[in-house]
Coordinates of C-alpha atoms in Angstrom, one line a residue:
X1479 CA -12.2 9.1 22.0
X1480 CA -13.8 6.7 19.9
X1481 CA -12.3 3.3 19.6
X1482 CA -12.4 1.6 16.3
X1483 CA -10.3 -2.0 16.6
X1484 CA -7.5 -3.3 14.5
X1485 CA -8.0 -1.4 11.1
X1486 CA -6.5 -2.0 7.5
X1487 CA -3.7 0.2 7.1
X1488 CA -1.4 0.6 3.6
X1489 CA 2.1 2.1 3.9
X1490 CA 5.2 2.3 1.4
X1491 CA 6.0 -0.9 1.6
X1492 CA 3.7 -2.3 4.8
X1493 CA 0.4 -3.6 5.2
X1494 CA -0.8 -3.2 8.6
X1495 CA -3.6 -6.1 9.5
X1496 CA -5.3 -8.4 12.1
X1497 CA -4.1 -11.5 12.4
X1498 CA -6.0 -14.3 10.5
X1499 CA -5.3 -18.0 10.8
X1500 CA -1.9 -19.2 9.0
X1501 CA 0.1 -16.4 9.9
X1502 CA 1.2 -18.7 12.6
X1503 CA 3.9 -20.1 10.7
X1504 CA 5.2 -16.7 9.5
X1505 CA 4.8 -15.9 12.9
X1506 CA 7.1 -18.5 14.4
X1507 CA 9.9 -18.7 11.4
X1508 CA 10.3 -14.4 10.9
X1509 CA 10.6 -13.3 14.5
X1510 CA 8.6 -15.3 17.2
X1511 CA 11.3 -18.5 17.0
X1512 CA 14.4 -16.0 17.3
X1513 CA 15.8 -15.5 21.6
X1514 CA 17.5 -12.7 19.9
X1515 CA 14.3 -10.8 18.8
X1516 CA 12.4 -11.5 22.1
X1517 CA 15.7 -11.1 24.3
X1518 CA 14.0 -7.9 25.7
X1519 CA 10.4 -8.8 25.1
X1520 CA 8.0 -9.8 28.3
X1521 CA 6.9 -13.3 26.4
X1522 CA 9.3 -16.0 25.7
X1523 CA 10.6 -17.7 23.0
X1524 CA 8.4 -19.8 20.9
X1525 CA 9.8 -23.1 21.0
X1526 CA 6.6 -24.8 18.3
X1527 CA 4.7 -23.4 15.6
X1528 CA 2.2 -24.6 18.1
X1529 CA 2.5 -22.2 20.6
X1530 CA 2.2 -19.5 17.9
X1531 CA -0.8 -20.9 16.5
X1532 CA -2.4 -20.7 20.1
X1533 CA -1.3 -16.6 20.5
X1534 CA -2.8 -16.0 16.7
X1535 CA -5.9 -18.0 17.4
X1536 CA -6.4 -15.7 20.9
X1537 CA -5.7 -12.5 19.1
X1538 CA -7.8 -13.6 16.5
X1539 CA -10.8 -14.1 18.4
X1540 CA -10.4 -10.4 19.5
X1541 CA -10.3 -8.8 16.0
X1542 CA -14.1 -7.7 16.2
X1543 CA -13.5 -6.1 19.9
X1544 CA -12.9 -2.1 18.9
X1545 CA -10.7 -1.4 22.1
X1546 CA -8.3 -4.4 20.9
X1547 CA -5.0 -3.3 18.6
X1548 CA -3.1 -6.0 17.5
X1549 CA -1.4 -5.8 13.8
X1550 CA 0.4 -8.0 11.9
X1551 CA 3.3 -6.2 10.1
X1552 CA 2.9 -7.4 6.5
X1553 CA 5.8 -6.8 4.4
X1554 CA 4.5 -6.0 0.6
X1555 CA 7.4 -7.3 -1.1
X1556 CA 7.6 -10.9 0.8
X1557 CA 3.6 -10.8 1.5
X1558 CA 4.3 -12.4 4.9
X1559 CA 4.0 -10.9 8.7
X1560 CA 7.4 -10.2 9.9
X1561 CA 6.5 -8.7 12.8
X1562 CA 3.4 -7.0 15.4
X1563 CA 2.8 -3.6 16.9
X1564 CA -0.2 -3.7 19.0
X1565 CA -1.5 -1.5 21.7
X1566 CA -0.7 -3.1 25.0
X1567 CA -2.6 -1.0 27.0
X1568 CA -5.5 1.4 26.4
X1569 CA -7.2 4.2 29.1
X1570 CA -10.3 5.8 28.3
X1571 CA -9.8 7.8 31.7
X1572 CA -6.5 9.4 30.1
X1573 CA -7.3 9.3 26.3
X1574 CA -4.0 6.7 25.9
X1575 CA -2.2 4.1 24.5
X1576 CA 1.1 2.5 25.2
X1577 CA 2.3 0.1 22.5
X1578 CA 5.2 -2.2 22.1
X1579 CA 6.2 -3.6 18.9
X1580 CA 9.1 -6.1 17.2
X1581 CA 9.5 -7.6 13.9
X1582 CA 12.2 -10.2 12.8
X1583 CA 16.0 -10.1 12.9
X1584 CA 16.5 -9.9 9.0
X1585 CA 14.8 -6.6 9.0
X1586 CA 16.5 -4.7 11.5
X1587 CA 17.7 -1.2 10.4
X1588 CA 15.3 -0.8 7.2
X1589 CA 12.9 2.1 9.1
X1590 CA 10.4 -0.1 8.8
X1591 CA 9.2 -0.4 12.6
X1592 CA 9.2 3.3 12.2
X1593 CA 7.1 3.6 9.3
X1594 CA 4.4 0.9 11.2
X1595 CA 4.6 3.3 14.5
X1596 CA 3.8 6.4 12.1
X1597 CA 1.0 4.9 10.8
X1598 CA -0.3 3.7 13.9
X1599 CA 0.3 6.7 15.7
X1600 CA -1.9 8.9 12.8
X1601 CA -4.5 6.8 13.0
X1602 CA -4.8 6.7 17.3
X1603 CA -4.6 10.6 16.4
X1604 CA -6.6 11.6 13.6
X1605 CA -9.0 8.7 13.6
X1606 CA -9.6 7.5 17.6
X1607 CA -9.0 10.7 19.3
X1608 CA -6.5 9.6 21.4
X1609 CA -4.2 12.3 23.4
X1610 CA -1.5 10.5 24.3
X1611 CA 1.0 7.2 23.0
X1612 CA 3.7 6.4 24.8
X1613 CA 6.1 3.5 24.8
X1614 CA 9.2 1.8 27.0
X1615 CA 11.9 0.1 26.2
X1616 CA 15.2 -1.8 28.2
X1617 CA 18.0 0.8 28.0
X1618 CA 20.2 -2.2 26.8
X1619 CA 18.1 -2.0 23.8
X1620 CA 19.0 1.7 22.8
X1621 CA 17.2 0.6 18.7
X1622 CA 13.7 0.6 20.3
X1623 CA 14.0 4.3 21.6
X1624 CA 15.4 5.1 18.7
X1625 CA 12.9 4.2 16.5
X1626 CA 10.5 6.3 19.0
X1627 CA 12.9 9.3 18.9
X1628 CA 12.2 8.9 14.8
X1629 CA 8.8 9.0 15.6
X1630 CA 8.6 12.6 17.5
X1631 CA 8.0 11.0 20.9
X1632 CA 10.4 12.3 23.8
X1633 CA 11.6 10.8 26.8
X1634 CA 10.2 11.0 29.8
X1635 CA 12.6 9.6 32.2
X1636 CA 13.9 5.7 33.3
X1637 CA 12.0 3.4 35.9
X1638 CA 14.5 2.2 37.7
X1639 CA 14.0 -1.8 38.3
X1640 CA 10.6 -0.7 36.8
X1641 CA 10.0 -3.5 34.8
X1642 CA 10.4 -7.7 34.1
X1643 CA 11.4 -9.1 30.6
X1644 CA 13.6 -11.9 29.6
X1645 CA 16.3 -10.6 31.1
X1646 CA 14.7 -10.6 34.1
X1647 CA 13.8 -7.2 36.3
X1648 CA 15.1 -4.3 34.2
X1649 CA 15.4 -0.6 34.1
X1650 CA 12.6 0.7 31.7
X1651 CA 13.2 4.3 29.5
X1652 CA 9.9 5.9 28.9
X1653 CA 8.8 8.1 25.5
X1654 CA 5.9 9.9 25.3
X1655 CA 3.9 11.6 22.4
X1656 CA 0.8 14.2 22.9
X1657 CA -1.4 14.6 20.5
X1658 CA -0.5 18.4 19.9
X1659 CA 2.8 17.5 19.7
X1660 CA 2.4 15.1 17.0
X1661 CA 0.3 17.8 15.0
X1662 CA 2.8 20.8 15.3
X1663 CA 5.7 18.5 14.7
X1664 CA 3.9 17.9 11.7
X1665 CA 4.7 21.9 10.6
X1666 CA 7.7 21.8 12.7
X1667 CA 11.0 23.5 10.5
X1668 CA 13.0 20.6 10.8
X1669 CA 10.3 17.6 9.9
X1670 CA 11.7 17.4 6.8
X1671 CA 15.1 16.0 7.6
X1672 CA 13.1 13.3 9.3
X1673 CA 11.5 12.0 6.4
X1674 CA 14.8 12.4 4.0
X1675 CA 16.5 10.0 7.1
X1676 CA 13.8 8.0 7.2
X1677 CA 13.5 7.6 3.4
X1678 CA 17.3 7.0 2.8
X1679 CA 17.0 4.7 6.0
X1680 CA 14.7 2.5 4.1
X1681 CA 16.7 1.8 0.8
X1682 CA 20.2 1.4 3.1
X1683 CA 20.9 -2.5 3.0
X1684 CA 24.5 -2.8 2.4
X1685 CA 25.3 -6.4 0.6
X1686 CA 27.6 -7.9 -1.6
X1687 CA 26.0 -8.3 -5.0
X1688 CA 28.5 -10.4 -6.4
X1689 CA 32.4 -11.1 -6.0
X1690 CA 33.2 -7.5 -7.5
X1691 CA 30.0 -5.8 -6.1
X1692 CA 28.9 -4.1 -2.9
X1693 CA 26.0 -1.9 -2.3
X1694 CA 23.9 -0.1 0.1
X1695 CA 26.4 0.5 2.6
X1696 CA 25.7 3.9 2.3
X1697 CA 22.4 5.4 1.5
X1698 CA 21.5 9.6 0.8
X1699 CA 18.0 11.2 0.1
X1700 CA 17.5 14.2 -1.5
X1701 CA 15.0 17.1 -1.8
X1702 CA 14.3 19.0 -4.5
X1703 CA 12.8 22.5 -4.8
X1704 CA 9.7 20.6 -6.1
X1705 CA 9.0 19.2 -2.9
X1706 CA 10.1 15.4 -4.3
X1707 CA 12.1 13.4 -2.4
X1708 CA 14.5 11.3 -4.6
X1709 CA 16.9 8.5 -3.1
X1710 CA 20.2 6.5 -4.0
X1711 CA 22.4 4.1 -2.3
X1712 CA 26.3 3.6 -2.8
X1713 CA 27.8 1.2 -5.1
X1714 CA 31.3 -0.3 -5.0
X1715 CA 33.0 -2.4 -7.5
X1716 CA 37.1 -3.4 -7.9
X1717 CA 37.3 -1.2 -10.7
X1718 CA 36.2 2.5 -10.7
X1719 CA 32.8 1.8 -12.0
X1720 CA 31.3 2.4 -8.8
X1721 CA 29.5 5.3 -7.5
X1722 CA 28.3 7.4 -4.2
X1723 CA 25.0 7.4 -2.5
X1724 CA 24.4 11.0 -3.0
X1725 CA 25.3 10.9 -7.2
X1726 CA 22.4 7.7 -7.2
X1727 CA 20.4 10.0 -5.7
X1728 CA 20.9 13.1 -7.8
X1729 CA 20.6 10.8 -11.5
X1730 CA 17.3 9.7 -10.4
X1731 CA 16.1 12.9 -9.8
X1732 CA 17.9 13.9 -13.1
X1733 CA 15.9 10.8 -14.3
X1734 CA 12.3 12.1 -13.1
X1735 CA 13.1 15.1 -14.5
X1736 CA 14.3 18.0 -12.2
X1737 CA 17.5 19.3 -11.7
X1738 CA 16.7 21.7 -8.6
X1739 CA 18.2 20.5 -5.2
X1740 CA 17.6 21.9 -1.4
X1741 CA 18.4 19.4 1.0
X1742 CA 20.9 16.2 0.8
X1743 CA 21.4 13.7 3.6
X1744 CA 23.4 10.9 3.8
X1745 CA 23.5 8.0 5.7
X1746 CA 27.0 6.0 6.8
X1747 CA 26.8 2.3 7.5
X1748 CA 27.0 3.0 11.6
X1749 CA 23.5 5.2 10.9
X1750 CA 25.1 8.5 11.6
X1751 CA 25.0 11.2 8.8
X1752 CA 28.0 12.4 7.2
X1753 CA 29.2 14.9 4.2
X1754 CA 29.5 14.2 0.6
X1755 CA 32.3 13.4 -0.8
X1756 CA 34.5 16.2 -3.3
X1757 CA 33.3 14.7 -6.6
X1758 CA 29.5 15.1 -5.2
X1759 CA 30.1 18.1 -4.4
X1760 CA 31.4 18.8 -7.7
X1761 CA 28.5 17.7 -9.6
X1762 CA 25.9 19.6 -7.4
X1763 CA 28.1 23.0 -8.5
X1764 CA 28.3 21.8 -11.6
X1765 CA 24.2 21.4 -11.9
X1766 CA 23.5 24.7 -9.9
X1767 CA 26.2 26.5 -10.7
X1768 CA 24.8 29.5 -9.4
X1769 CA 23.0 28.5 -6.8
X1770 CA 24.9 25.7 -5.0
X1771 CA 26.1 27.7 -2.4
X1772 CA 22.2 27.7 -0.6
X1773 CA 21.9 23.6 -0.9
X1774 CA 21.7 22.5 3.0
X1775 CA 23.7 19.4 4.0
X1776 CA 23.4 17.6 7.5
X1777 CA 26.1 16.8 9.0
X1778 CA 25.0 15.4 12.2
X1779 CA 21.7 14.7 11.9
X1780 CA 21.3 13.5 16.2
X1781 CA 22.4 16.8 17.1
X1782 CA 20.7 18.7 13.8
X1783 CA 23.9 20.2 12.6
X1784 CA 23.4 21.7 9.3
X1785 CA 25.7 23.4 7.0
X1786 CA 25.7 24.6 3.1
X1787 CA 27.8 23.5 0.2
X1788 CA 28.6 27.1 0.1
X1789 CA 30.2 26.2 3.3
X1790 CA 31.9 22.8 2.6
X1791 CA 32.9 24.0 -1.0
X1792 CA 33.6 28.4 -0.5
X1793 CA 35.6 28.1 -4.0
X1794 CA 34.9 26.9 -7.2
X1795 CA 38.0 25.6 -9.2
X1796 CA 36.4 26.7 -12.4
X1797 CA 36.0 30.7 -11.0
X1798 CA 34.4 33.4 -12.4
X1799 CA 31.7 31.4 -14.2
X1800 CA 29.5 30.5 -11.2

């Protein structure tokens, strides 16, 4: 294992960086300030942008140590840190790391925690040679392990009373990731449906645009026999101008130019995946008339039930011409 300190890292939307003086007061006002962000955290609400200015100067001064990982979570779109992942603990002995990690309220359920773990956990794999990251969580904050189920790590088991955090002494639920693991689920048959949830995750911020307009509520990914992934979100007006997730999805692939689909997933506003509606359906037979029947669908994407649209849709109202 070689250690290599807090690098640079560039995601979709994420830059992953030390913290540098002044990100103390996007520190305090996107996540630090909140009791509802660190209502399961083991450090306490910052009541001054003073306080945060002390914990960026300390982690500051240990940017050049290479066994310290502390990153700010930039967001590209907002260039501010909305959050930190760092690496809490390291062992040499073991090859490991655990790390903890939060980001402010406002970006809850956008992936993007996720997509800072994945990148993190690539780089303690490919680049340090660790063997092992794991990561705990209060069971009264099922999100966290989610986000390090998304990740490939499993669970180990619960401390019972294992742990202290705001809440006082807590249970503590315990994932785990080898390095082996990480690399076959990497060529594992189902990775795939990760990144389509991952990537229709990401775009799923249900709003209201206007007075007439809603969208983002729901959100689908598709993938195309190109290997693209293309993705859409729902839009709903009060006339019938409106239109699915999964139809978004398929025009912008129409858009880039391919008209070849494989996989579809879409996401419901609780986070669970569901079916397309009929007039989806209708315009996937419609574009592949003769193949339709081999698109997958996932149904239930926790318990990784999959079905075909030759399944959901057996008949074609226009017969004989499929």
């Amino acid at each position: 294992m070689e250690h290599k300190g807090t690098r640079v890292m560039e995601t979709d939307r994420l830059i992953l960086r030390p913290f540098q003086a002044g990100d103390e007061e996007f520190m305090f006002r996107n996540w630090a300030s909140d009791p509802e962000v660190t209502k399961f955290l083991t450090w306490p609400t910052h009541e001054s942008v003073d306080i945060s200015a002390q914990v960026v100067e300390s982690w500051e001064k240990e940017n050049g140590n290479p066994s310290n990982y502390q990153w700010a979570v930039e967001l590209k779109e907002i260039h501010e840190p909305i959050g930190s992942l760092s690496a809490v603990k390291t062992d040499d002995r073991t090859q490991s790391a655990t790390v903890g990690y939060c980001i402010g309220r406002r970006w809850w359920g956008r992936g993007i925690v996720a997509e800072a773990l994945e990148a993190v956990l690539a780089f303690f794999f490919d680049q340090v040679g660790m063997n092992c990251v794991n990561a705990c969580h209060d069971p009264r904050n099922p999100n966290s392990g989610r986000v390090m189920r998304k990740c490939g790590m499993s669970y180990e088991g619960t401390w019972r009373a294992g742990g202290v955090n705001n809440q006082g002494v807590c249970d503590e639920v315990w994932y785990s990731i080898l390095r082996d693991e990480y690399y076959r689920g990497k060529k594992r048959p189902d990775y795939i449906w990760d990144r389509l949830y991952e990537r229709a995750r990401r775009v799923q911020r249900g709003r209201n645009v206007s007075a007439y307009v809603e969208a983002g509520g729901v959100a689908a990914a598709i993938l195309t026999a190109a290997g693209n992934i293309y993705t859409g979100v729902c839009v709903d007006t009060c006339s019938t101008l409106g239109i699915c997730a999964e139809r978004n999805a398929i025009f912008n692939m129409l858009t880039n130019g391919e008209d070849q689909i494989r996989k579809v997933l879409a996401i419901m506003p609780d986070g669970r995946a569901g079916a397309p509606c009929g007039a989806c359906r209708e315009l996937m037979v419609q574009l592949m008339p003769r193949t339709y029947r081999d698109i997958e669908i996932m149904m239930d994407y926790e318990q990784r039930r999959i079905v075909t649209l030759g399944e959901l849709t057996p008949e074609w109202w226009i017969g004989g011409k499929t």
